[in-house]
Coordinates of C-alpha atoms in Angstrom, one line a residue:
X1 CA -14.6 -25.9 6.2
X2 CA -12.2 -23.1 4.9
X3 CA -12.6 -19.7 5.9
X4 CA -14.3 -17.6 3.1
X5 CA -15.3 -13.7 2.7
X6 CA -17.6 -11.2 2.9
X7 CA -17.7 -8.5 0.6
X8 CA -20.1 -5.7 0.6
X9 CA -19.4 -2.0 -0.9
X10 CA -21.2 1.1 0.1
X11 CA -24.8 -0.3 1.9
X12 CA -26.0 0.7 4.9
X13 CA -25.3 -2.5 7.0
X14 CA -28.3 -3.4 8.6
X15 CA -28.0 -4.4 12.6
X16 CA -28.9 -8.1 11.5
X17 CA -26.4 -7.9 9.1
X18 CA -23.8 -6.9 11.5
X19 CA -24.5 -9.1 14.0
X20 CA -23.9 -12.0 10.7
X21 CA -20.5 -10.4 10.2
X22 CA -19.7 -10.5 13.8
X23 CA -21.0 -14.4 14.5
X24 CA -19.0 -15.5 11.5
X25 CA -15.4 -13.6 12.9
X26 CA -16.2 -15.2 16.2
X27 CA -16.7 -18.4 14.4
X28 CA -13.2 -18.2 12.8
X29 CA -15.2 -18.7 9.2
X30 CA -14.0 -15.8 7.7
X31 CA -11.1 -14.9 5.8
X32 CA -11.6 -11.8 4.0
X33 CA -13.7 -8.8 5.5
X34 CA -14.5 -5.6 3.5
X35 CA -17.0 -3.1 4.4
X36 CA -15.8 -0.9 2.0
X37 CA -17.6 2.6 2.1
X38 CA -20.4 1.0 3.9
X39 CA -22.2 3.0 6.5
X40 CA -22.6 1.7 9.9
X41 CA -23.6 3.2 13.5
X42 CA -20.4 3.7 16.1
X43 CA -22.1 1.1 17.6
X44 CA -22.3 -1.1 15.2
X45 CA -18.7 -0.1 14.3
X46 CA -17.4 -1.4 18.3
X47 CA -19.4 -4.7 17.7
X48 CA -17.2 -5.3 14.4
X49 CA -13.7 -4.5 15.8
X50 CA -14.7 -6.8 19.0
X51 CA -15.4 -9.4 16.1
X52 CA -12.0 -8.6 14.4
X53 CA -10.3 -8.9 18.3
X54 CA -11.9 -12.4 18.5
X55 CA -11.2 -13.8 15.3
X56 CA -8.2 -16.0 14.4
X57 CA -8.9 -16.7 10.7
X58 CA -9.0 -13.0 9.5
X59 CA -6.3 -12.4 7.1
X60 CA -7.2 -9.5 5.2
X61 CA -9.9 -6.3 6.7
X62 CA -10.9 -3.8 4.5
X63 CA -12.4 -0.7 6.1
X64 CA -11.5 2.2 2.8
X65 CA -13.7 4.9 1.8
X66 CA -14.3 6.6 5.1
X67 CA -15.3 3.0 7.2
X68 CA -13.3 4.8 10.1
X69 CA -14.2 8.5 10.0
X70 CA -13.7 9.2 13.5
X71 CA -10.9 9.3 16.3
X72 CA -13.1 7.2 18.5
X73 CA -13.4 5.0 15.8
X74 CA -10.1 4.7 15.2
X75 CA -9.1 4.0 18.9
X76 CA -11.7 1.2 19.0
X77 CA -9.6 -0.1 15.8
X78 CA -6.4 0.2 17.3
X79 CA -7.7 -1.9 20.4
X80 CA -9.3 -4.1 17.9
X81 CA -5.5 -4.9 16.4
X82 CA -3.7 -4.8 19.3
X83 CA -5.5 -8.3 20.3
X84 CA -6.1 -9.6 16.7
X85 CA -2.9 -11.8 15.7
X86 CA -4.1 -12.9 12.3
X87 CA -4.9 -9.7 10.1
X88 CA -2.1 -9.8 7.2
X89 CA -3.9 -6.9 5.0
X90 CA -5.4 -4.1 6.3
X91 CA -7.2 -1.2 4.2
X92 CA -7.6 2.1 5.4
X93 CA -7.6 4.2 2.2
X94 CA -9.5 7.3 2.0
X95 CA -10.1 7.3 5.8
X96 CA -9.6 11.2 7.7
X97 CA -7.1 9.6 9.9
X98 CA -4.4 12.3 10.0
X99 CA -1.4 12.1 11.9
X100 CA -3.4 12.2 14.8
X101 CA -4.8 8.8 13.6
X102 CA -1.7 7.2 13.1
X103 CA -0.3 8.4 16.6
X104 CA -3.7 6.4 18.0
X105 CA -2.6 3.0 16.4
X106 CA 0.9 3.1 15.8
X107 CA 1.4 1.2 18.7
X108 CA -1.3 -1.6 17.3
X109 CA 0.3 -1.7 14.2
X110 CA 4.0 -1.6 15.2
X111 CA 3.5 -5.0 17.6
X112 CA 1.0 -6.8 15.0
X113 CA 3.3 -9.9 14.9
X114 CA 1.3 -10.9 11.6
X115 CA 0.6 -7.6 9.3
X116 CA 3.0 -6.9 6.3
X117 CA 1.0 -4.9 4.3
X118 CA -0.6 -1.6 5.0
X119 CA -2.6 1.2 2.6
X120 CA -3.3 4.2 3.9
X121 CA -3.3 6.3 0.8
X122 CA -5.4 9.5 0.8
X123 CA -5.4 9.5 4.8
X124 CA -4.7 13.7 5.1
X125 CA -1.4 12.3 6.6
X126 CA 1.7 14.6 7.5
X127 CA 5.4 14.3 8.6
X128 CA 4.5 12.9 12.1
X129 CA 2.7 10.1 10.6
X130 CA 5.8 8.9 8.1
X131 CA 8.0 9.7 11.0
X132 CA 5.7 6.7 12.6
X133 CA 5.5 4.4 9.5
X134 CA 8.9 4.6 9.4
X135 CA 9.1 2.6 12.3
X136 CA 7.3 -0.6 10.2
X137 CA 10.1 -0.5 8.1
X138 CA 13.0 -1.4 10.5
X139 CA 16.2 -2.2 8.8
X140 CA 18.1 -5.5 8.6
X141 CA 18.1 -7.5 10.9
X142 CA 15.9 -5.5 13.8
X143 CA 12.6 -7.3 13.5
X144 CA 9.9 -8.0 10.8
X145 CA 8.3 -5.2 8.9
X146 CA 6.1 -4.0 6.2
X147 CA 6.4 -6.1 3.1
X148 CA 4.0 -3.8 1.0
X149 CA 3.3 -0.3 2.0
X150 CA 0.5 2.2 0.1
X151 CA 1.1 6.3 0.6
X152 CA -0.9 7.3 -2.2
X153 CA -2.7 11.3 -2.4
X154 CA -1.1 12.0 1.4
X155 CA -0.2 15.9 -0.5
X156 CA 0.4 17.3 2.9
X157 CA 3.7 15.4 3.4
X158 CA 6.9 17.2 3.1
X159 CA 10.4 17.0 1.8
X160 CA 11.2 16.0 4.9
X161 CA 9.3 13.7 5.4
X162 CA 9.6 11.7 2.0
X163 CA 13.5 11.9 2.7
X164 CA 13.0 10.2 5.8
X165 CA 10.6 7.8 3.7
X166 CA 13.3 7.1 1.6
X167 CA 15.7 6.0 3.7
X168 CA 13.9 3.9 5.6
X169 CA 12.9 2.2 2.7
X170 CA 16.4 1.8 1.0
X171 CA 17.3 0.1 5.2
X172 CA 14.6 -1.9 4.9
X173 CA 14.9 -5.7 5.1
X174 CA 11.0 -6.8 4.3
X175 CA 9.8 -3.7 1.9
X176 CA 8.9 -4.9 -1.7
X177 CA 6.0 -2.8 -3.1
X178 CA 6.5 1.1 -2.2
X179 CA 2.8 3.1 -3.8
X180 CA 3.3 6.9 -3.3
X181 CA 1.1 7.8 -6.7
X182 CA -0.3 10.6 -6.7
X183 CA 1.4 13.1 -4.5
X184 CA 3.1 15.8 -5.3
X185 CA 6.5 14.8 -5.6
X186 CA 8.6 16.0 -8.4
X187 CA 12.2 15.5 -9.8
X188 CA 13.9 16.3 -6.1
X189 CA 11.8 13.6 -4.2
X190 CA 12.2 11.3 -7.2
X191 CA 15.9 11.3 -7.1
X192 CA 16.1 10.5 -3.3
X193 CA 13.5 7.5 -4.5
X194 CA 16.0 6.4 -7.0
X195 CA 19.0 6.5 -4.7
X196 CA 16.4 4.2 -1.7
X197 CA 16.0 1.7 -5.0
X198 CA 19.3 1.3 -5.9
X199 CA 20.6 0.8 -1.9
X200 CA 17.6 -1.7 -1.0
X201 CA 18.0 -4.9 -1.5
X202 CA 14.1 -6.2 -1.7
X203 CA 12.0 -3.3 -3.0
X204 CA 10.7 -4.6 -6.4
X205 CA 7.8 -2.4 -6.7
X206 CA 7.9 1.3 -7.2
X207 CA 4.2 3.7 -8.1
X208 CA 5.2 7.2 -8.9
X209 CA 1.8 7.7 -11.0
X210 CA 1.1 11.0 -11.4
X211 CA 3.9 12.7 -9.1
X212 CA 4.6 15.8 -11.2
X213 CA 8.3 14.0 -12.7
X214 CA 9.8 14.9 -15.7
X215 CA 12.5 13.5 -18.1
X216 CA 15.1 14.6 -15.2
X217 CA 13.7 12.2 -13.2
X218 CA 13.4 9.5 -15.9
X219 CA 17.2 10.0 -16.9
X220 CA 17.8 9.0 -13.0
X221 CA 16.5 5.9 -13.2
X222 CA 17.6 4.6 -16.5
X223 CA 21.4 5.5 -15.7
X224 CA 20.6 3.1 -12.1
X225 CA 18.5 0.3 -14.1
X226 CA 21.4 0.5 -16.5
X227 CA 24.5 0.7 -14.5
X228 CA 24.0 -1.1 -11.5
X229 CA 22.5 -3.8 -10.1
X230 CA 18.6 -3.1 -8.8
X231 CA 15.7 -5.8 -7.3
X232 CA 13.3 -3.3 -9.3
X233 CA 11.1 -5.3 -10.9
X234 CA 7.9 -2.8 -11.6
X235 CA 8.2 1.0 -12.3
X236 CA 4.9 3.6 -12.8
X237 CA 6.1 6.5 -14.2
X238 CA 1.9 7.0 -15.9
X239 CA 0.5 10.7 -15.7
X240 CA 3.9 12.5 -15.6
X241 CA 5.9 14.9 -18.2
X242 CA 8.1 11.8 -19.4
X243 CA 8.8 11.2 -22.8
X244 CA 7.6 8.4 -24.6
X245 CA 11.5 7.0 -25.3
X246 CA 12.7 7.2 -22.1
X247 CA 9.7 5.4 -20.7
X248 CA 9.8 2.7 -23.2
X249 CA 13.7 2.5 -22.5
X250 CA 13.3 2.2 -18.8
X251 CA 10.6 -0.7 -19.3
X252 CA 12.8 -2.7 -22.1
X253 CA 15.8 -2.6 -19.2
X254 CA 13.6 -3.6 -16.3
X255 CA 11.9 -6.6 -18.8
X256 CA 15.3 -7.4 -19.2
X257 CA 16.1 -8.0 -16.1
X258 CA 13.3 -10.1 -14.8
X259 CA 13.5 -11.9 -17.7
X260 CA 16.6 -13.0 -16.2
X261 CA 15.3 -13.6 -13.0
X262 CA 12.6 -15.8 -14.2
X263 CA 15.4 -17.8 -16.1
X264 CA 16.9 -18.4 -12.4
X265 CA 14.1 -19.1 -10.0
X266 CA 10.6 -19.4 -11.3
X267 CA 9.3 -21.3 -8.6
X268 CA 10.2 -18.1 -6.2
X269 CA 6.8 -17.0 -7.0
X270 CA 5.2 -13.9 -5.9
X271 CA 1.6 -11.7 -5.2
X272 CA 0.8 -8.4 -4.7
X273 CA -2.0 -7.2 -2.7
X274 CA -5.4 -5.1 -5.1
X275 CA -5.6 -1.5 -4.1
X276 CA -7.5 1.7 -4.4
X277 CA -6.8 4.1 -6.9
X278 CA -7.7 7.6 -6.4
X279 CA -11.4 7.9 -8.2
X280 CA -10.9 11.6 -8.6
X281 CA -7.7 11.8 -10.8
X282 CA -7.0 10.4 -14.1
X283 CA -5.7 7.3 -15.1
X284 CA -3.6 6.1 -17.9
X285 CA -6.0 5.2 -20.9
X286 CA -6.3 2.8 -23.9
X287 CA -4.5 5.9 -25.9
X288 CA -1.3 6.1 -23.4
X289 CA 0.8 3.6 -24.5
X290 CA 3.7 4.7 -23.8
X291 CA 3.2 4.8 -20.3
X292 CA 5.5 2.9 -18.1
X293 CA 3.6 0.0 -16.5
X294 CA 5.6 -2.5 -16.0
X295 CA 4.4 -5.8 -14.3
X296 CA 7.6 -8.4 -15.3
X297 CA 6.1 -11.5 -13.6
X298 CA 4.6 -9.8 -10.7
X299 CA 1.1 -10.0 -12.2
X300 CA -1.1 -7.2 -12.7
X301 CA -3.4 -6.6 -9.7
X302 CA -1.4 -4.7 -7.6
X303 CA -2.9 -1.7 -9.4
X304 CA -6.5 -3.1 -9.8
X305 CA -8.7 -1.0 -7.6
X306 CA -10.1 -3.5 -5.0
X307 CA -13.5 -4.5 -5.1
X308 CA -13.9 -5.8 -2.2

């Protein structure tokens, strides 16, 4: 029998149901585990991470919305991972981790041999923690890393710590999807993320939703999509002050170019993991059409918020 899910949003998980969750981990029958803004005891919390530990089928855990609101919790996570060899996926968006968090399970995630893709957008994250992250995106040649990476709302980050972001992206030999929408960006930031796109040679991904740019910005990336060779395959420029013809410019280039692409390997094939957006901010509407959303190929739900 193939290894299913369980799915359950924002309940208050019953000890019988927890004990369910943690016979079918143990029983290698699931596949996909989200307990997405649920509400469980820290008791009931240990007895799902030993579950998680145990399990060899779990590909994808989804804890987002404040599953892991604790540093105990957290540590208990961190030992959970650091004997789990078969999580792929792992959710943590909207948790209170901070950079204390990530110091707790860097070392979990950096030895993972199995997990390439990571979100932990709207985690009150600061320099320390990307100066961590940075270390899942090692560059050619070291060792596997993060294939798919989410930063979104972390508005506590600095310069400094998005230039360090950038280059270890533009070094990185596994990066493809890079989400930092929603932070507080702006032009500078933006032009050390156009430089990382144009030096990496797998980044094909790129959400700058609502990252205060402006046509400065948007005149950076058309001159690289234009002038030089780029894997960029999908660019968000939605909820910035960009003008309609540059967008629409920067998307006819890009379509351009995977069209291309498609003409030389469609069976290459590709998917990108379903993510939270940030509930409280707006999003791009029926009456935005200029907004540059670009999938070329790569499908659309890597910016469908997941239900799971």
């Amino acid at each position: 029998m193939l290894p299913g899910s369980i799915q359950i949003t924002g309940e208050a998980l019953s000890g019988a149901e927890i004990k369910d969750i943690c016979d079918s981990l143990k029983e290698n029958s699931v596949r996909l585990l989200s307990v997405r803004g649920c509400q469980l005891s820290d008791r009931d919390f240990g007895r799902v991470c030993r579950g998680v530990a145990e399990s060899h089928s779990l590909a994808q855990l989804n804890l987002n919305l404040g599953v892991v609101s604790t540093i105990g919790r957290t540590k208990q996570l961190a030992d959970a991972l650091k004997a789990n060899r078969s999580i792929q996926t792992l959710f943590l968006h909207g948790s209170p981790l901070l950079d204390a968090g990530l110091v707790t399970l860097n070392t979990a995630l950096s030895t993972h041999p199995s997990l390439v893709s990571l979100d932990l957008g709207d985690c009150m994250l600061g320099d320390e923690a990307i100066r961590l992250l940075c270390g899942l995106l090692p560059p050619d040649g070291a060792k596997s890393g993060l294939k798919e990476l989410t930063l979104s709302a972390n508005p506590a980050i600095s310069s400094q710590g998005w230039a360090r972001l950038a280059i270890a992206a533009a070094h990185s030999s596994q990066l493809r999807v890079l989400n930092l929408d929603y932070n507080p960006l702006g032009d500078h930031i933006a032009g050390m993320l156009a430089v990382a796109v144009a030096s990496s040679r797998t980044l094909e991904v790129l959400d700058l939703e609502g990252t205060g740019l402006t046509n400065q910005s948007a005149q950076i990336f058309l001159d690289m999509v234009e002038n030089y060779p780029t894997c960029l395959r999908v660019l968000v420029l939605a909820e910035n002050d960009i003008s309609p013809e540059l967008q629409q410019q920067i998307s006819d280039l890009l379509s351009e170019g995977d069209e291309e692409e498609d003409k030389d390997g469609e069976a290459r094939g590709s998917s990108v993991t379903a993510r939270e957006k940030p509930a409280w901010l707006p999003h791009s509407n029926s009456s935005s059409s200029q907004m540059v959303l670009m999938t070329s190929g790569l499908g659309e739900s890597f910016l469908a918020e997941t239900e799971m």
